[in-house]
Protein backbone atom coordinates (compact mmCIF):
# COMPACT_ATOMS: atom_id res chain seq x y z
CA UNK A 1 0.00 0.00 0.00
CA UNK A 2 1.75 2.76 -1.14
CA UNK A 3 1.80 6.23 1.17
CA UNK A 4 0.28 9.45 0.11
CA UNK A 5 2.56 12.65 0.18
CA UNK A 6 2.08 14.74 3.41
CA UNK A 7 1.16 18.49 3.13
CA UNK A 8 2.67 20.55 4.64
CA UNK A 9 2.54 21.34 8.15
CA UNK A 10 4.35 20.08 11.30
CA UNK A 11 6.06 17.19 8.87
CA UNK A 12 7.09 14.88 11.95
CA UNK A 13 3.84 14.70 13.70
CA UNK A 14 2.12 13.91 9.69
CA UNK A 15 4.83 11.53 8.90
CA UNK A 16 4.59 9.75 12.59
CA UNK A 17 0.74 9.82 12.50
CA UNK A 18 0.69 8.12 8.86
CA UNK A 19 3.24 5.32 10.31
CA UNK A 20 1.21 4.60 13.37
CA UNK A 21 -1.63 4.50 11.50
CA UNK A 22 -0.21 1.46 8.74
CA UNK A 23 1.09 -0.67 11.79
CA UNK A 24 -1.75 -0.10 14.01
CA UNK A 25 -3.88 -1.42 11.06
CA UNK A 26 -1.46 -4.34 10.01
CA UNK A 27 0.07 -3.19 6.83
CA UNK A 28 3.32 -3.77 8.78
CA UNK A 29 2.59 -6.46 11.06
CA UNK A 30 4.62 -6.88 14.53
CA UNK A 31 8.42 -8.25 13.58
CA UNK A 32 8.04 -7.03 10.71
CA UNK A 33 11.02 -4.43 9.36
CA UNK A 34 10.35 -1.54 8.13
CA UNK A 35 11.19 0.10 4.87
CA UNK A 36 14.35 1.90 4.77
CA UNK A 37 14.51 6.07 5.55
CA UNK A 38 15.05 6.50 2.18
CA UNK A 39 12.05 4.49 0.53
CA UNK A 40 9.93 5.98 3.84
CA UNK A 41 11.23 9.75 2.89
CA UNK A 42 10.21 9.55 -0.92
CA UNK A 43 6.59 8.18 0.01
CA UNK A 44 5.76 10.79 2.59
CA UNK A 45 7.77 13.14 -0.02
CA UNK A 46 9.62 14.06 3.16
CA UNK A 47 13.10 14.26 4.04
CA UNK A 48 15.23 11.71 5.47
CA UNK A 49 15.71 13.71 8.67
CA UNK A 50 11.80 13.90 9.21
CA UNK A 51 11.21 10.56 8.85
CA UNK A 52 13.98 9.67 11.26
CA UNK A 53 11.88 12.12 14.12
CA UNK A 54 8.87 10.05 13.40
CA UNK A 55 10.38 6.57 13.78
CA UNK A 56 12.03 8.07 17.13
CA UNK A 57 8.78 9.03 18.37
CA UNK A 58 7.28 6.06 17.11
CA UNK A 59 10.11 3.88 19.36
CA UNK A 60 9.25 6.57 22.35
CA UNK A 61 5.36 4.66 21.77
CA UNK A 62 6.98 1.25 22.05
CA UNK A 63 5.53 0.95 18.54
CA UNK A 64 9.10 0.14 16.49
CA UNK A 65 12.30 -0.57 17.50
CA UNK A 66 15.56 0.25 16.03
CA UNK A 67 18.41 -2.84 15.45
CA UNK A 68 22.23 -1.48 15.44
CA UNK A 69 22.92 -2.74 11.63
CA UNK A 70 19.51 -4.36 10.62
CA UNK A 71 17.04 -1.78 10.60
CA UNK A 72 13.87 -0.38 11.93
CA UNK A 73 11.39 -3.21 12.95
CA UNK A 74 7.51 -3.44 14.59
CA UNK A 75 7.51 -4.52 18.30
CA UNK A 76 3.50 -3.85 18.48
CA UNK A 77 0.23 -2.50 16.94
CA UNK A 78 -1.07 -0.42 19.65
CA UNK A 79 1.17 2.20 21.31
CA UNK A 80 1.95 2.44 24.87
CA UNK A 81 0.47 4.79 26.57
CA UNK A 82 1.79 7.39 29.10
CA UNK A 83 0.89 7.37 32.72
CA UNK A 84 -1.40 10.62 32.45
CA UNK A 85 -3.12 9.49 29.60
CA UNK A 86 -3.69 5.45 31.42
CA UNK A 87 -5.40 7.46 34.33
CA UNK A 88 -7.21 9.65 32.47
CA UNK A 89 -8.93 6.33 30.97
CA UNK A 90 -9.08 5.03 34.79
CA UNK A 91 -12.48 4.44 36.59
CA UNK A 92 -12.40 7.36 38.73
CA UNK A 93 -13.01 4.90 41.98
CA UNK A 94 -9.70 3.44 41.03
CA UNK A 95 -8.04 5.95 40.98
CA UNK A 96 -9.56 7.09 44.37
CA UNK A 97 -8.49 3.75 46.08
CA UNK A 98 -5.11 4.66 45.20
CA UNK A 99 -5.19 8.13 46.14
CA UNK A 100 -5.99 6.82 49.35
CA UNK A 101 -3.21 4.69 49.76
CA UNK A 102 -1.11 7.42 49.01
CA UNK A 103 -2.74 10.27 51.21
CA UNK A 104 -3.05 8.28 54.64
CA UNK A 105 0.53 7.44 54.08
CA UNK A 106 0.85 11.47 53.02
CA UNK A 107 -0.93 11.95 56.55
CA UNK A 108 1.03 10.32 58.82
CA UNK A 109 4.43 11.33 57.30
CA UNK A 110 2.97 14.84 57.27
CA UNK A 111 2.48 14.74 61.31
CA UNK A 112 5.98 13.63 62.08
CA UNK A 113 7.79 16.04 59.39
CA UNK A 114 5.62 19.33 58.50
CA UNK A 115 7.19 22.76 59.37
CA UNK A 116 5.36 25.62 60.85
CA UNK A 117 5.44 26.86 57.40
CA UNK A 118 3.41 23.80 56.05
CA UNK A 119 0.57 24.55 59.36
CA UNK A 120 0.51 27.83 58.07
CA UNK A 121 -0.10 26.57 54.44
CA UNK A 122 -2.90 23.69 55.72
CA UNK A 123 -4.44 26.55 57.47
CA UNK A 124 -4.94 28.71 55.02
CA UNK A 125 -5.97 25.86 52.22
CA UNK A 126 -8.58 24.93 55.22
CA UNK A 127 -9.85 29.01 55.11
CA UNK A 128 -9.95 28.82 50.93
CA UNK A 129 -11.84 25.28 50.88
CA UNK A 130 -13.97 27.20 54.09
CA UNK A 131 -14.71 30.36 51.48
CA UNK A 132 -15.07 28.13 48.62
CA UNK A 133 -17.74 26.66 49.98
CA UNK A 134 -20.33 29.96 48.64
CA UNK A 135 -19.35 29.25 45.11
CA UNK A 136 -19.78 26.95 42.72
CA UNK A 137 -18.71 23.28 42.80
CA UNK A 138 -15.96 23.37 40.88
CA UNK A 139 -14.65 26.06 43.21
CA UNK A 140 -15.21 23.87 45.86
CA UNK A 141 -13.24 20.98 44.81
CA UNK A 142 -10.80 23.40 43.40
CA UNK A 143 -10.21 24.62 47.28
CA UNK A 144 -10.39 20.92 48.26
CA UNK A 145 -7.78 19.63 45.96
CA UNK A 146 -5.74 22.46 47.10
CA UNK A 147 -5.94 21.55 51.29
CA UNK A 148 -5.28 17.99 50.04
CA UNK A 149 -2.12 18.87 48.22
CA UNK A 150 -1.37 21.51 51.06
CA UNK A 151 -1.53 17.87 53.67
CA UNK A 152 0.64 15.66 50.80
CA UNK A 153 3.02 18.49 50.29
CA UNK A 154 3.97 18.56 54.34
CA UNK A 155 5.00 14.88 53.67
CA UNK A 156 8.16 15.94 52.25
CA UNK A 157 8.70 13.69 50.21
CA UNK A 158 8.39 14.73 46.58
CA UNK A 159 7.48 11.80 44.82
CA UNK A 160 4.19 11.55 46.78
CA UNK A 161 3.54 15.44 45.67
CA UNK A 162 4.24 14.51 42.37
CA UNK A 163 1.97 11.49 43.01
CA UNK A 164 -0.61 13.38 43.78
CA UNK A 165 -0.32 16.22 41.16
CA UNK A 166 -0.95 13.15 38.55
CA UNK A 167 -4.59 11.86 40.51
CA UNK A 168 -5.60 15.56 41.07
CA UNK A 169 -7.10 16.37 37.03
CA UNK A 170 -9.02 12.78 37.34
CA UNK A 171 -9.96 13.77 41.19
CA UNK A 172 -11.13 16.89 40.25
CA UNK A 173 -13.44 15.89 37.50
CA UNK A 174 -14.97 12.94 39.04
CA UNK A 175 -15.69 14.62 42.09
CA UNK A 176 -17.28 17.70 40.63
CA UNK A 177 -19.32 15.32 38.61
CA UNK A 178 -20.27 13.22 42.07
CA UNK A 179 -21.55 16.73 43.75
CA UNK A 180 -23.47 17.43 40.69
CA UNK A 181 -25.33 14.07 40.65
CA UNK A 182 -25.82 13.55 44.12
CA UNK A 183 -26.60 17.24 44.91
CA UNK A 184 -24.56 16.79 48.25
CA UNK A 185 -24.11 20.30 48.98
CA UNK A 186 -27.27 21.34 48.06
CA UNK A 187 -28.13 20.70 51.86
CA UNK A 188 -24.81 21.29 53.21
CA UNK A 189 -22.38 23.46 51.69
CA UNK A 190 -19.50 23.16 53.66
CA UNK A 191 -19.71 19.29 53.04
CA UNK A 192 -16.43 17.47 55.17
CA UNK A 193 -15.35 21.13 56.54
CA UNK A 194 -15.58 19.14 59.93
CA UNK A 195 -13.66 16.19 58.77
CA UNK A 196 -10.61 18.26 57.14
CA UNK A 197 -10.36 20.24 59.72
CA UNK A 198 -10.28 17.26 61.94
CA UNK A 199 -6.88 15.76 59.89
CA UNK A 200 -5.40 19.58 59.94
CA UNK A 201 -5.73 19.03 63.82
CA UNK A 202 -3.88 15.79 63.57
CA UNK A 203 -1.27 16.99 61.54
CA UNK A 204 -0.48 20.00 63.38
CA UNK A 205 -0.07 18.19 66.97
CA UNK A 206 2.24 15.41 65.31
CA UNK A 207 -0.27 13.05 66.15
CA UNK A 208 0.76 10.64 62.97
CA UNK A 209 -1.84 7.21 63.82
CA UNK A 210 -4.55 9.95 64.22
CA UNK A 211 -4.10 12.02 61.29
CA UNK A 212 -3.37 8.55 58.94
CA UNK A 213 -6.81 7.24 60.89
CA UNK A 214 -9.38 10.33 59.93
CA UNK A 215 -7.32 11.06 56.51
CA UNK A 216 -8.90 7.55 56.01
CA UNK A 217 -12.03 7.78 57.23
CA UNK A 218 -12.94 10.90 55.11
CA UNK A 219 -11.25 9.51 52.16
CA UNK A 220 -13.71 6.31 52.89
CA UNK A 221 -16.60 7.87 53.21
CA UNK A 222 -16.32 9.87 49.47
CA UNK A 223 -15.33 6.15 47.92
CA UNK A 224 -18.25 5.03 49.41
CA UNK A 225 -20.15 7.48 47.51
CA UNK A 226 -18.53 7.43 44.44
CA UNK A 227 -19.37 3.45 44.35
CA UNK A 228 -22.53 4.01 44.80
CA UNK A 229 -22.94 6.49 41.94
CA UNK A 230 -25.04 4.46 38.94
């Protein structure tokens, strides 16, 4: 099947795109090698330099894989995909079971190692989420993200933070989505002020048990929610 000539454009992303798209249908099926740079360059009417982007970013998919002295050949039909992209595809209560395994973890190390500049920081996410609460509910989970992050972030430990930066786009939607459907705060506004302000407690008096205990039991309680959502 021969390959139309691209137009042009950003050539790499064309020329990459129009290679994913003959493996991923079988044209080029997986051990197979692929044409030379050369034959690949004159069918995209590209240059030899272009088509050596795409098959890099096709390797960087797991698609293709280069052989020192043999060539380019298919290693599989359906790219890899990135960690953002594999939760974004992620049942949002799996991806809340995890986030729970990371936060009471989050919570306890945050008792034994936050400075008086992470209090400061809790307390002040704990006002926002408190203000929040008269707007709209994507404010609201906006401000409760933020006291969460505010918690993982007195951890210390920045893989957790980073952790958590990852869950907080999925978080954000599925819980604005659960508050919409369930109308939780249509009764009660300030919905888990109690219960955050609870864990700031915790945190704040180095109480690590305590503040891994009710981190848990609030994170519990929205699961429990969320699995009950149709």
């Amino acid at each position: 099947m021969p390959l139309d000539a691209l137009r042009p454009s950003p050539l790499v992303e064309q020329a990459a795109e129009r290679l994913r798209e003959q493996i991923v249908r079988g044209h080029w099926p997986v051990g197979t090698k692929l044409p030379g740079e050369t034959t690949l360059a004159k069918e995209l009417g590209v240059g030899r330099s272009t088509v050596r982007e795409a098959l890099r970013a096709l390797a960087g998919a797991g698609l293709v894989q280069p052989r020192q002295g043999a060539g380019v050949f298919v290693t599989a039909t359906r790219p890899t995909e990135d960690w953002p992209t594999r939760l974004r595809r992620a049942a949002v209560t799996d991806v809340y079971e995890v986030r729970m395994l990371v936060e009471v973890e989050a919570a306890r190390l945050a008792a034994l190692r936050r400075t008086e500049e992470d209090v400061t920081a809790m307390r002040e996410a704990l006002a926002g989420r408190r203000t929040a609460a008269e707007g709209d509910d994507a404010a609201f989970v906006d401000a409760d993200i933020a006291l969460h992050a505010a918690i993982v972030a007195a951890a210390r430990n920045p893989v957790l933070t980073d952790l958590f930066g990852e869950f907080a786009p999925v978080l954000r939607e599925g819980l604005i989505e659960l508050l919409d459907l369930l109308g939780l705060r249509g009764t009660d506004l300030r919905h888990g002020e109690d219960a955050h302000a609870d864990v700031v407690r915790a945190v704040e008096a180095a109480d690590p048990e305590e503040a891994a205990r009710l981190t848990r039991k609030e994170l519990e309680s929205t699961l429990a929610l969320l699995q009950s959502t149709p």
